[in-house]
mmCIF file of C-alpha atoms and ligand atoms in Angstrom:
data_model
loop_
_atom_site.group_PDB
_atom_site.id
_atom_site.type_symbol
_atom_site.label_atom_id
_atom_site.label_comp_id
_atom_site.label_asym_id
_atom_site.label_seq_id
_atom_site.Cartn_x
_atom_site.Cartn_y
_atom_site.Cartn_z
ATOM 1 C CA MET A 1 -2.314 -26.067 23.241
ATOM 2 C CA SER A 2 -1.916 -22.727 25.005
ATOM 3 C CA GLY A 3 -4.015 -21.980 28.082
ATOM 4 C CA SER A 4 -6.210 -19.432 26.326
ATOM 5 C CA LEU A 5 -6.365 -21.296 23.011
ATOM 6 C CA ARG A 6 -8.727 -24.182 23.479
ATOM 7 C CA PRO A 7 -9.694 -26.629 20.709
ATOM 8 C CA ALA A 8 -12.185 -25.238 18.185
ATOM 9 C CA PRO A 9 -15.291 -27.318 17.307
ATOM 10 C CA LEU A 10 -14.548 -30.664 15.704
ATOM 11 C CA VAL A 11 -15.684 -31.474 12.186
ATOM 12 C CA PHE A 12 -17.199 -34.857 11.419
ATOM 13 C CA PHE A 13 -17.489 -36.402 7.963
ATOM 14 C CA ASP A 14 -20.108 -39.010 7.145
ATOM 15 C CA ALA A 15 -20.063 -41.668 4.430
ATOM 16 C CA LEU A 16 -21.754 -39.346 1.925
ATOM 17 C CA GLY A 17 -19.095 -36.676 2.347
ATOM 18 C CA TRP A 18 -21.249 -34.274 4.363
ATOM 19 C CA PHE A 19 -19.535 -32.595 7.253
ATOM 20 C CA SER A 20 -20.887 -31.018 10.381
ATOM 21 C CA LEU A 21 -19.315 -28.871 13.066
ATOM 22 C CA ALA A 22 -19.920 -30.429 16.483
ATOM 23 C CA GLY A 23 -23.192 -28.980 17.694
ATOM 24 C CA GLY A 24 -23.811 -27.260 14.347
ATOM 25 C CA GLU A 25 -25.662 -27.990 11.138
ATOM 26 C CA ALA A 26 -24.531 -30.426 8.476
ATOM 27 C CA ALA A 27 -23.228 -28.973 5.205
ATOM 28 C CA PRO A 28 -22.075 -30.647 2.000
ATOM 29 C CA MET A 29 -18.359 -30.819 1.204
ATOM 30 C CA SER A 30 -17.549 -27.858 -0.982
ATOM 31 C CA ASP A 31 -15.281 -27.317 -3.975
ATOM 32 C CA LEU A 32 -14.866 -23.701 -2.850
ATOM 33 C CA ILE A 33 -11.821 -24.893 -0.895
ATOM 34 C CA THR A 34 -9.676 -27.447 -2.711
ATOM 35 C CA HIS A 35 -7.297 -29.778 -0.884
ATOM 36 C CA GLU A 36 -4.004 -30.781 -2.511
ATOM 37 C CA ARG A 37 -1.621 -32.977 -0.518
ATOM 38 C CA SER A 38 1.940 -33.476 -1.682
ATOM 39 C CA SER A 39 3.726 -35.753 0.822
ATOM 40 C CA ALA A 40 3.609 -33.825 4.132
ATOM 41 C CA ILE A 41 2.351 -30.520 2.699
ATOM 42 C CA LEU A 42 -1.371 -29.821 2.462
ATOM 43 C CA THR A 43 -2.477 -26.874 0.356
ATOM 44 C CA LEU A 44 -5.944 -25.494 1.067
ATOM 45 C CA ARG A 45 -6.846 -23.305 -1.889
ATOM 46 C CA LEU A 46 -9.582 -20.677 -1.893
ATOM 47 C CA ASN A 47 -11.358 -21.490 -5.110
ATOM 48 C CA ARG A 48 -13.826 -18.836 -6.187
ATOM 49 C CA PRO A 49 -11.720 -17.011 -8.752
ATOM 50 C CA ASP A 50 -14.644 -15.300 -10.532
ATOM 51 C CA LYS A 51 -15.311 -13.463 -7.213
ATOM 52 C CA LEU A 52 -11.653 -12.804 -6.326
ATOM 53 C CA ASN A 53 -12.112 -15.579 -3.737
ATOM 54 C CA ALA A 54 -14.491 -13.401 -1.727
ATOM 55 C CA LEU A 55 -15.619 -15.424 1.286
ATOM 56 C CA ASN A 56 -19.214 -16.557 1.766
ATOM 57 C CA ASP A 57 -20.615 -18.818 4.492
ATOM 58 C CA GLU A 58 -20.137 -22.040 2.513
ATOM 59 C CA MET A 59 -16.532 -21.233 1.736
ATOM 60 C CA THR A 60 -15.765 -20.250 5.328
ATOM 61 C CA ALA A 61 -17.284 -23.504 6.634
ATOM 62 C CA ALA A 62 -15.248 -25.462 4.084
ATOM 63 C CA LEU A 63 -12.099 -23.671 5.222
ATOM 64 C CA VAL A 64 -12.810 -24.598 8.833
ATOM 65 C CA ALA A 65 -13.370 -28.211 7.761
ATOM 66 C CA GLY A 66 -10.084 -28.231 5.815
ATOM 67 C CA LEU A 67 -8.165 -26.858 8.787
ATOM 68 C CA GLU A 68 -9.785 -29.384 11.126
ATOM 69 C CA ALA A 69 -8.845 -32.229 8.809
ATOM 70 C CA ALA A 70 -5.271 -30.901 8.521
ATOM 71 C CA ALA A 71 -4.961 -30.559 12.291
ATOM 72 C CA THR A 72 -5.803 -34.185 12.974
ATOM 73 C CA ASP A 73 -4.086 -35.826 9.966
ATOM 74 C CA SER A 74 -0.648 -36.916 11.175
ATOM 75 C CA ARG A 75 0.583 -37.151 7.569
ATOM 76 C CA VAL A 76 0.191 -33.374 7.274
ATOM 77 C CA ARG A 77 3.135 -31.449 8.733
ATOM 78 C CA VAL A 78 2.758 -28.108 6.968
ATOM 79 C CA ILE A 79 -0.364 -26.295 5.739
ATOM 80 C CA VAL A 80 -0.377 -23.779 2.910
ATOM 81 C CA LEU A 81 -3.297 -21.400 2.422
ATOM 82 C CA ALA A 82 -3.420 -20.183 -1.177
ATOM 83 C CA GLY A 83 -5.798 -18.650 -3.729
ATOM 84 C CA THR A 84 -6.917 -19.522 -7.239
ATOM 85 C CA GLY A 85 -6.860 -16.918 -10.008
ATOM 86 C CA ARG A 86 -5.706 -13.309 -9.726
ATOM 87 C CA GLY A 87 -6.397 -12.814 -6.040
ATOM 88 C CA PHE A 88 -5.812 -14.416 -2.652
ATOM 89 C CA SER A 89 -9.125 -13.130 -1.275
ATOM 90 C CA ALA A 90 -11.213 -9.940 -1.497
ATOM 91 C CA GLY A 91 -12.536 -10.597 2.035
ATOM 92 C CA GLN A 92 -16.205 -10.937 2.876
ATOM 93 C CA ASP A 93 -18.412 -11.387 -0.194
ATOM 94 C CA LEU A 94 -20.255 -8.073 0.053
ATOM 95 C CA GLU A 95 -23.103 -9.130 -2.232
ATOM 96 C CA ALA A 96 -23.710 -12.152 -0.003
ATOM 97 C CA PHE A 97 -23.603 -9.852 3.027
ATOM 98 C CA VAL A 98 -26.271 -7.554 1.559
ATOM 99 C CA LYS A 99 -28.461 -10.596 0.846
ATOM 100 C CA MET A 100 -27.949 -11.773 4.422
ATOM 101 C CA LYS A 101 -29.026 -8.326 5.698
ATOM 102 C CA GLN A 102 -32.172 -8.541 3.551
ATOM 103 C CA THR A 103 -33.318 -11.809 5.133
ATOM 104 C CA PRO A 104 -36.045 -11.380 7.763
ATOM 105 C CA GLY A 105 -34.938 -11.035 11.379
ATOM 106 C CA PRO A 106 -32.006 -9.178 12.919
ATOM 107 C CA VAL A 107 -28.525 -10.017 11.615
ATOM 108 C CA SER A 108 -25.767 -9.681 14.191
ATOM 109 C CA VAL A 109 -22.375 -9.063 12.627
ATOM 110 C CA ALA A 110 -20.809 -10.257 15.889
ATOM 111 C CA ASP A 111 -22.584 -13.609 15.486
ATOM 112 C CA HIS A 112 -21.523 -13.741 11.825
ATOM 113 C CA LEU A 113 -17.917 -13.374 13.010
ATOM 114 C CA ARG A 114 -18.320 -15.834 15.886
ATOM 115 C CA ARG A 115 -19.739 -18.504 13.564
ATOM 116 C CA GLY A 116 -17.276 -17.984 10.743
ATOM 117 C CA TYR A 117 -14.067 -15.974 10.591
ATOM 118 C CA ASN A 118 -13.287 -16.215 14.287
ATOM 119 C CA VAL A 119 -13.389 -20.011 14.079
ATOM 120 C CA VAL A 120 -10.963 -19.932 11.136
ATOM 121 C CA ALA A 121 -8.625 -17.449 12.857
ATOM 122 C CA ARG A 122 -8.616 -19.429 16.065
ATOM 123 C CA ARG A 123 -7.986 -22.714 14.296
ATOM 124 C CA ILE A 124 -5.026 -21.295 12.352
ATOM 125 C CA ARG A 125 -3.379 -20.182 15.606
ATOM 126 C CA GLU A 126 -4.249 -23.408 17.465
ATOM 127 C CA ILE A 127 -2.884 -25.882 14.915
ATOM 128 C CA GLU A 128 0.587 -26.653 16.173
ATOM 129 C CA LYS A 129 1.970 -27.000 12.648
ATOM 130 C CA PRO A 130 3.328 -24.234 10.378
ATOM 131 C CA VAL A 131 0.528 -22.501 8.453
ATOM 132 C CA ILE A 132 1.873 -20.530 5.490
ATOM 133 C CA ALA A 133 -0.149 -17.994 3.473
ATOM 134 C CA SER A 134 0.871 -17.895 -0.183
ATOM 135 C CA LEU A 135 -0.350 -14.541 -1.527
ATOM 136 C CA ASN A 136 -0.891 -14.693 -5.272
ATOM 137 C CA GLY A 137 -2.577 -11.316 -5.745
ATOM 138 C CA ILE A 138 -4.925 -8.988 -3.924
ATOM 139 C CA ALA A 139 -5.550 -9.756 -0.240
ATOM 140 C CA ALA A 140 -8.278 -7.526 1.214
ATOM 141 C CA GLY A 141 -10.552 -7.262 4.248
ATOM 142 C CA VAL A 142 -10.886 -10.413 6.266
ATOM 143 C CA GLY A 143 -8.962 -12.214 3.515
ATOM 144 C CA LEU A 144 -5.930 -10.205 4.614
ATOM 145 C CA SER A 145 -6.777 -10.680 8.308
ATOM 146 C CA LEU A 146 -6.728 -14.463 7.910
ATOM 147 C CA ALA A 147 -3.412 -14.263 6.057
ATOM 148 C CA LEU A 148 -2.079 -12.240 9.004
ATOM 149 C CA CYS A 149 -3.236 -14.984 11.389
ATOM 150 C CA CYS A 150 -1.023 -17.455 9.504
ATOM 151 C CA ASP A 151 2.524 -18.045 10.760
ATOM 152 C CA VAL A 152 4.376 -16.935 7.629
ATOM 153 C CA ARG A 153 3.363 -14.988 4.495
ATOM 154 C CA ILE A 154 5.036 -15.448 1.125
ATOM 155 C CA ALA A 155 3.914 -12.900 -1.466
ATOM 156 C CA ALA A 156 4.152 -12.801 -5.242
ATOM 157 C CA ASP A 157 5.992 -9.651 -6.272
ATOM 158 C CA ASP A 158 2.821 -8.203 -7.792
ATOM 159 C CA ALA A 159 0.615 -9.029 -4.780
ATOM 160 C CA GLN A 160 -1.264 -6.136 -3.170
ATOM 161 C CA LEU A 161 -2.602 -5.838 0.347
ATOM 162 C CA THR A 162 -5.362 -3.604 1.681
ATOM 163 C CA LEU A 163 -7.393 -3.652 4.881
ATOM 164 C CA GLY A 164 -10.451 -2.106 3.212
ATOM 165 C CA PHE A 165 -12.625 -2.204 6.340
ATOM 166 C CA SER A 166 -12.604 1.582 6.930
ATOM 167 C CA LYS A 167 -14.020 2.117 3.430
ATOM 168 C CA ILE A 168 -17.189 0.327 4.509
ATOM 169 C CA GLY A 169 -17.426 1.734 8.034
ATOM 170 C CA LEU A 170 -15.872 -1.236 9.868
ATOM 171 C CA ILE A 171 -12.859 -2.106 12.021
ATOM 172 C CA PRO A 172 -10.403 -4.858 10.986
ATOM 173 C CA ASP A 173 -11.895 -8.189 12.081
ATOM 174 C CA GLY A 174 -11.016 -11.895 11.848
ATOM 175 C CA GLY A 175 -8.116 -11.274 14.266
ATOM 176 C CA GLY A 176 -6.813 -8.370 12.151
ATOM 177 C CA SER A 177 -7.058 -5.808 14.949
ATOM 178 C CA LEU A 178 -4.610 -7.901 16.976
ATOM 179 C CA MET A 179 -2.337 -9.436 14.339
ATOM 180 C CA LEU A 180 -1.802 -6.222 12.348
ATOM 181 C CA PRO A 181 -0.347 -4.144 15.234
ATOM 182 C CA ALA A 182 1.515 -7.224 16.500
ATOM 183 C CA LEU A 183 3.263 -7.517 13.128
ATOM 184 C CA VAL A 184 3.882 -3.900 12.112
ATOM 185 C CA GLY A 185 3.512 -1.828 15.321
ATOM 186 C CA LEU A 186 0.712 0.453 16.444
ATOM 187 C CA GLY A 187 1.443 3.523 14.299
ATOM 188 C CA ARG A 188 1.720 1.703 10.978
ATOM 189 C CA ALA A 189 -1.228 -0.532 11.865
ATOM 190 C CA LEU A 190 -3.502 2.449 12.496
ATOM 191 C CA GLU A 191 -2.303 4.121 9.307
ATOM 192 C CA LEU A 192 -3.002 1.006 7.224
ATOM 193 C CA ALA A 193 -6.363 0.389 8.903
ATOM 194 C CA TRP A 194 -7.549 4.003 8.683
ATOM 195 C CA THR A 195 -6.383 4.744 5.131
ATOM 196 C CA SER A 196 -7.070 1.272 3.668
ATOM 197 C CA ASP A 197 -4.273 2.159 1.228
ATOM 198 C CA ARG A 198 -3.234 -0.670 -1.066
ATOM 199 C CA ILE A 199 0.399 -1.550 -0.521
ATOM 200 C CA GLY A 200 2.575 -3.667 -2.778
ATOM 201 C CA ALA A 201 4.549 -6.756 -1.775
ATOM 202 C CA VAL A 202 7.892 -4.943 -1.526
ATOM 203 C CA GLU A 203 6.522 -2.331 0.880
ATOM 204 C CA ALA A 204 4.752 -5.088 2.815
ATOM 205 C CA LEU A 205 8.104 -6.870 3.172
ATOM 206 C CA ALA A 206 9.823 -3.682 4.362
ATOM 207 C CA ILE A 207 7.318 -3.182 7.216
ATOM 208 C CA GLY A 208 7.108 -6.855 8.239
ATOM 209 C CA LEU A 209 3.646 -7.561 6.906
ATOM 210 C CA VAL A 210 4.990 -10.394 4.732
ATOM 211 C CA ASN A 211 8.072 -12.557 5.271
ATOM 212 C CA ARG A 212 9.212 -13.099 1.682
ATOM 213 C CA VAL A 213 8.592 -11.792 -1.816
ATOM 214 C CA VAL A 214 9.141 -14.050 -4.813
ATOM 215 C CA PRO A 215 8.634 -13.679 -8.572
ATOM 216 C CA THR A 216 4.959 -14.133 -9.412
ATOM 217 C CA ASP A 217 5.563 -16.987 -11.852
ATOM 218 C CA ARG A 218 7.555 -18.868 -9.188
ATOM 219 C CA LEU A 219 5.148 -18.429 -6.247
ATOM 220 C CA ALA A 220 3.915 -22.045 -6.218
ATOM 221 C CA GLU A 221 7.432 -23.538 -6.492
ATOM 222 C CA GLU A 222 8.951 -21.161 -3.940
ATOM 223 C CA THR A 223 6.114 -21.782 -1.474
ATOM 224 C CA ALA A 224 6.445 -25.558 -1.921
ATOM 225 C CA ALA A 225 10.241 -25.455 -1.454
ATOM 226 C CA TYR A 226 9.882 -23.292 1.639
ATOM 227 C CA ALA A 227 7.174 -25.553 3.116
ATOM 228 C CA ALA A 228 9.305 -28.637 2.354
ATOM 229 C CA ARG A 229 12.005 -27.335 4.705
ATOM 230 C CA PHE A 230 9.549 -27.462 7.603
ATOM 231 C CA ALA A 231 8.272 -30.886 6.543
ATOM 232 C CA GLU A 232 11.732 -32.303 7.300
ATOM 233 C CA MET A 233 12.134 -30.660 10.691
ATOM 234 C CA SER A 234 11.039 -31.845 14.134
ATOM 235 C CA PRO A 235 7.230 -31.414 14.200
ATOM 236 C CA ILE A 236 7.405 -31.336 17.985
ATOM 237 C CA ALA A 237 9.904 -28.464 18.053
ATOM 238 C CA LEU A 238 7.968 -26.503 15.430
ATOM 239 C CA GLY A 239 4.627 -27.048 17.152
ATOM 240 C CA LEU A 240 5.896 -26.177 20.613
ATOM 241 C CA THR A 241 7.657 -23.073 19.279
ATOM 242 C CA LYS A 242 4.295 -21.918 17.893
ATOM 243 C CA ARG A 243 2.665 -22.663 21.251
ATOM 244 C CA ALA A 244 5.363 -20.691 23.088
ATOM 245 C CA PHE A 245 5.098 -17.682 20.753
ATOM 246 C CA ASN A 246 1.289 -17.758 20.933
ATOM 247 C CA ARG A 247 1.576 -17.559 24.699
ATOM 248 C CA SER A 248 4.303 -14.915 24.766
ATOM 249 C CA VAL A 249 2.968 -12.510 22.109
ATOM 250 C CA ILE A 250 -0.790 -13.146 21.712
ATOM 251 C CA PRO A 251 -1.830 -14.908 24.949
ATOM 252 C CA ASN A 252 -5.325 -13.396 24.817
ATOM 253 C CA PHE A 253 -6.028 -14.225 21.191
ATOM 254 C CA VAL A 254 -9.309 -16.073 21.800
ATOM 255 C CA GLN A 255 -10.676 -13.471 24.227
ATOM 256 C CA TRP A 256 -9.639 -10.723 21.813
ATOM 257 C CA LEU A 257 -11.587 -12.317 18.937
ATOM 258 C CA GLU A 258 -14.700 -12.027 21.080
ATOM 259 C CA GLU A 259 -13.951 -8.405 22.051
ATOM 260 C CA GLU A 260 -13.213 -7.573 18.421
ATOM 261 C CA ALA A 261 -16.606 -9.014 17.433
ATOM 262 C CA VAL A 262 -18.328 -6.853 20.052
ATOM 263 C CA VAL A 263 -16.543 -3.689 18.851
ATOM 264 C CA GLN A 264 -17.313 -4.608 15.234
ATOM 265 C CA ASP A 265 -20.977 -4.861 16.194
ATOM 266 C CA LEU A 266 -20.843 -1.234 17.400
ATOM 267 C CA ALA A 267 -19.529 -0.190 13.990
ATOM 268 C CA ALA A 268 -21.963 -2.417 12.118
ATOM 269 C CA ASN A 269 -25.007 -1.177 14.029
ATOM 270 C CA GLY A 270 -24.473 2.371 12.748
ATOM 271 C CA PRO A 271 -25.536 3.584 9.293
ATOM 272 C CA ASP A 272 -22.071 3.524 7.699
ATOM 273 C CA LEU A 273 -21.706 -0.191 6.988
ATOM 274 C CA LEU A 274 -24.675 -0.421 4.669
ATOM 275 C CA GLU A 275 -23.786 2.881 2.983
ATOM 276 C CA GLY A 276 -20.166 1.728 2.575
ATOM 277 C CA VAL A 277 -21.134 -1.632 1.084
ATOM 278 C CA ARG A 278 -23.781 -0.121 -1.222
ATOM 279 C CA SER A 279 -21.364 2.557 -2.438
ATOM 280 C CA PHE A 280 -18.779 -0.115 -3.239
ATOM 281 C CA LEU A 281 -21.251 -2.255 -5.148
ATOM 282 C CA GLU A 282 -22.709 0.811 -6.931
ATOM 283 C CA LYS A 283 -19.146 2.068 -7.697
ATOM 284 C CA ARG A 284 -19.661 5.493 -6.119
ATOM 285 C CA LYS A 285 -18.215 7.505 -3.220
ATOM 286 C CA PRO A 286 -19.813 6.757 0.181
ATOM 287 C CA ALA A 287 -21.651 9.472 2.121
ATOM 288 C CA PHE A 288 -20.861 8.543 5.726
ATOM 289 C CA ALA A 289 -22.913 9.813 8.669
ATOM 290 C CA THR A 290 -21.756 12.639 10.950
ATOM 291 C CA PRO A 291 -21.715 11.477 14.594
HETATM 292 C C1 LHQ B 1 -16.376 -8.153 -4.856
HETATM 293 C C2 LHQ B 1 -15.617 -8.012 -3.693
HETATM 294 C C3 LHQ B 1 -16.187 -8.412 -2.464
HETATM 295 C C4 LHQ B 1 -18.111 -8.996 -3.644
HETATM 296 C C5 LHQ B 1 -14.433 -7.324 -5.313
HETATM 297 N N1 LHQ B 1 -17.431 -8.881 -2.486
HETATM 298 N N2 LHQ B 1 -17.613 -8.632 -4.830
HETATM 299 C C6 LHQ B 1 -17.629 -7.836 6.323
HETATM 300 C C7 LHQ B 1 -19.026 -7.515 6.472
HETATM 301 C C8 LHQ B 1 -19.643 -7.617 7.652
HETATM 302 C C9 LHQ B 1 -19.205 -8.064 8.709
HETATM 303 C C10 LHQ B 1 -17.985 -8.522 9.071
HETATM 304 O O1 LHQ B 1 -16.840 -8.515 8.377
HETATM 305 C C11 LHQ B 1 -16.686 -8.334 7.104
HETATM 306 C C12 LHQ B 1 -15.349 -8.689 6.744
HETATM 307 C C13 LHQ B 1 -14.704 -8.052 5.573
HETATM 308 O O2 LHQ B 1 -13.955 -8.697 4.886
HETATM 309 S S1 LHQ B 1 -15.047 -6.422 5.277
HETATM 310 C C14 LHQ B 1 -14.112 -6.076 3.820
HETATM 311 C C15 LHQ B 1 -14.754 -6.687 2.593
HETATM 312 N N3 LHQ B 1 -13.931 -6.478 1.436
HETATM 313 C C16 LHQ B 1 -13.786 -5.305 0.861
HETATM 314 O O3 LHQ B 1 -14.343 -4.308 1.259
HETATM 315 C C17 LHQ B 1 -12.968 -5.273 -0.401
HETATM 316 C C18 LHQ B 1 -13.815 -4.824 -1.544
HETATM 317 N N4 LHQ B 1 -13.072 -4.933 -2.791
HETATM 318 C C19 LHQ B 1 -12.137 -4.074 -3.161
HETATM 319 O O4 LHQ B 1 -11.804 -3.127 -2.480
HETATM 320 C C20 LHQ B 1 -11.509 -4.315 -4.478
HETATM 321 O O5 LHQ B 1 -12.416 -5.014 -5.284
HETATM 322 C C21 LHQ B 1 -10.199 -5.112 -4.370
HETATM 323 C C22 LHQ B 1 -9.141 -4.216 -3.714
HETATM 324 C C23 LHQ B 1 -10.367 -6.399 -3.576
HETATM 325 C C24 LHQ B 1 -9.730 -5.513 -5.791
HETATM 326 O O6 LHQ B 1 -9.709 -4.391 -6.602
HETATM 327 P P1 LHQ B 1 -9.551 -4.563 -8.181
HETATM 328 O O7 LHQ B 1 -8.430 -5.482 -8.458
HETATM 329 O O8 LHQ B 1 -9.491 -3.184 -8.743
HETATM 330 O O9 LHQ B 1 -10.867 -5.310 -8.655
HETATM 331 P P2 LHQ B 1 -12.372 -4.723 -8.729
HETATM 332 O O10 LHQ B 1 -12.621 -3.758 -7.621
HETATM 333 O O11 LHQ B 1 -12.639 -4.244 -10.110
HETATM 334 O O12 LHQ B 1 -13.207 -6.053 -8.411
HETATM 335 C C25 LHQ B 1 -13.421 -7.038 -9.415
HETATM 336 C C26 LHQ B 1 -14.835 -7.547 -9.253
HETATM 337 O O13 LHQ B 1 -14.943 -8.242 -8.012
HETATM 338 C C27 LHQ B 1 -15.861 -6.404 -9.216
HETATM 339 O O14 LHQ B 1 -17.065 -6.878 -9.790
HETATM 340 P P3 LHQ B 1 -17.430 -6.516 -11.311
HETATM 341 O O15 LHQ B 1 -18.766 -7.166 -11.508
HETATM 342 O O16 LHQ B 1 -17.463 -5.011 -11.409
HETATM 343 O O17 LHQ B 1 -16.319 -7.120 -12.137
HETATM 344 C C28 LHQ B 1 -16.079 -6.214 -7.738
HETATM 345 O O18 LHQ B 1 -17.336 -5.657 -7.426
HETATM 346 C C29 LHQ B 1 -16.000 -7.658 -7.234
HETATM 347 N N5 LHQ B 1 -15.601 -7.702 -5.845
HETATM 348 N N6 LHQ B 1 -14.418 -7.506 -4.012
HETATM 349 N N7 LHQ B 1 -15.518 -8.314 -1.301
#
C-alpha cells in the first residue's frame, strides 16, 4: 500500500447478506452490481440498464462492497468493471440527485463525493490487483471518471466517452480531474473537460484515454482473454508494479480526491448546477449565470 493510499473502510457481511461499511450504516446486498467469478477473474457489472447504469447511492455502496470483497478474496487476481445494456455508465443519476436536493436540510456535494465516488476511486487505486474497465457503450460523468481510475480500459469499437460535467456547471470529479490530465496531458484534458464533446473509441485510443479497442460483439471474450493473461502472472509483481506507479505518478491521489471535492463544492454552491441538471432533464438549453 502506498504511503498516501491508506486502506478504505472495510465492508462486513452478516448472515442475512446485509453489508455495512465500518462505522457506517447497514445496507442490503444489491443486484445493482452483479458479481461473476470465472476462476481468478471477478467481473463486477453495473446493472441498471434502463437508466444507462446511472449511479445512485445504493449502486455506489454496492460497488464499494464488491471492490472490498475482491480486494480480500485471494482467489480473485483480476477485477473487471463492466456494464449491462447499451452503456457503461451515464454517471451520477441526475434524477436521484434532484430528489436528494429536495430533501430537507443542506446537501453538501463534497460530502456526497466523500461518502460515495471518492471511496470507489480510492479503492480501485488501492487494490494491488489489475482492475480493468470494459467499456460497452457510453461512459459519461463520474462513470467515465471511475473508468479512468481503473488500470486499463478496453473499449468496444462503438463505445463513446464524454466528461459531461461542464454541461451541468461542474468540474470532473471521482478522481477525473487527476486521472484525465495524467492520461492525456493537460491541453487535451482541459479541452475534453470544457467541451464535454463525445469522442469515439478510436479517437480515445489515439489520445491514450483507452488502451485497446475491440469489435463490439467480441468485447466480453476479448476482455476475458486479456484478463486471463494477468491471472497467470505473478500477483506480487503485478501488485507491486501498481504500487510503484501509484507512488511515482499519482502519489497524492487521496489528498487530491479531498481537494477535488472542495473545488466541486464551489461549483455546486453556485446556481449553475441546478440549472444544468434541470435543463438536461427538461431537454432544453441551459441558461447559465454570469459571474
Ligand atoms: C439519465 C442520465 C443520468 C438520469 C441519461 N441521470 N437519467 C453529479 C452531481 C452532483 C455532484 C457530484 O457529481 C456528480 C457526478 C456526475 O456524474 S455529473 C455528470 C452526470 N452525468 C451526465 O451529466 C450525463 C447526462 N447524460 C447524457 O449526457 C446523455 O444521456 C448520455 C451522453 C449519457 C447518453 O446520451 P444518449 O445515448 O443520447 O441517451 P439519452 O440522452 O437519450 O438518455 C437516455 C435516457 O437516459 C434519457 O431518458 P428518457 O426518459 O428520455 O429515455 C435520459 O434522460 C436518461 N439519462 N443520463 N445521468
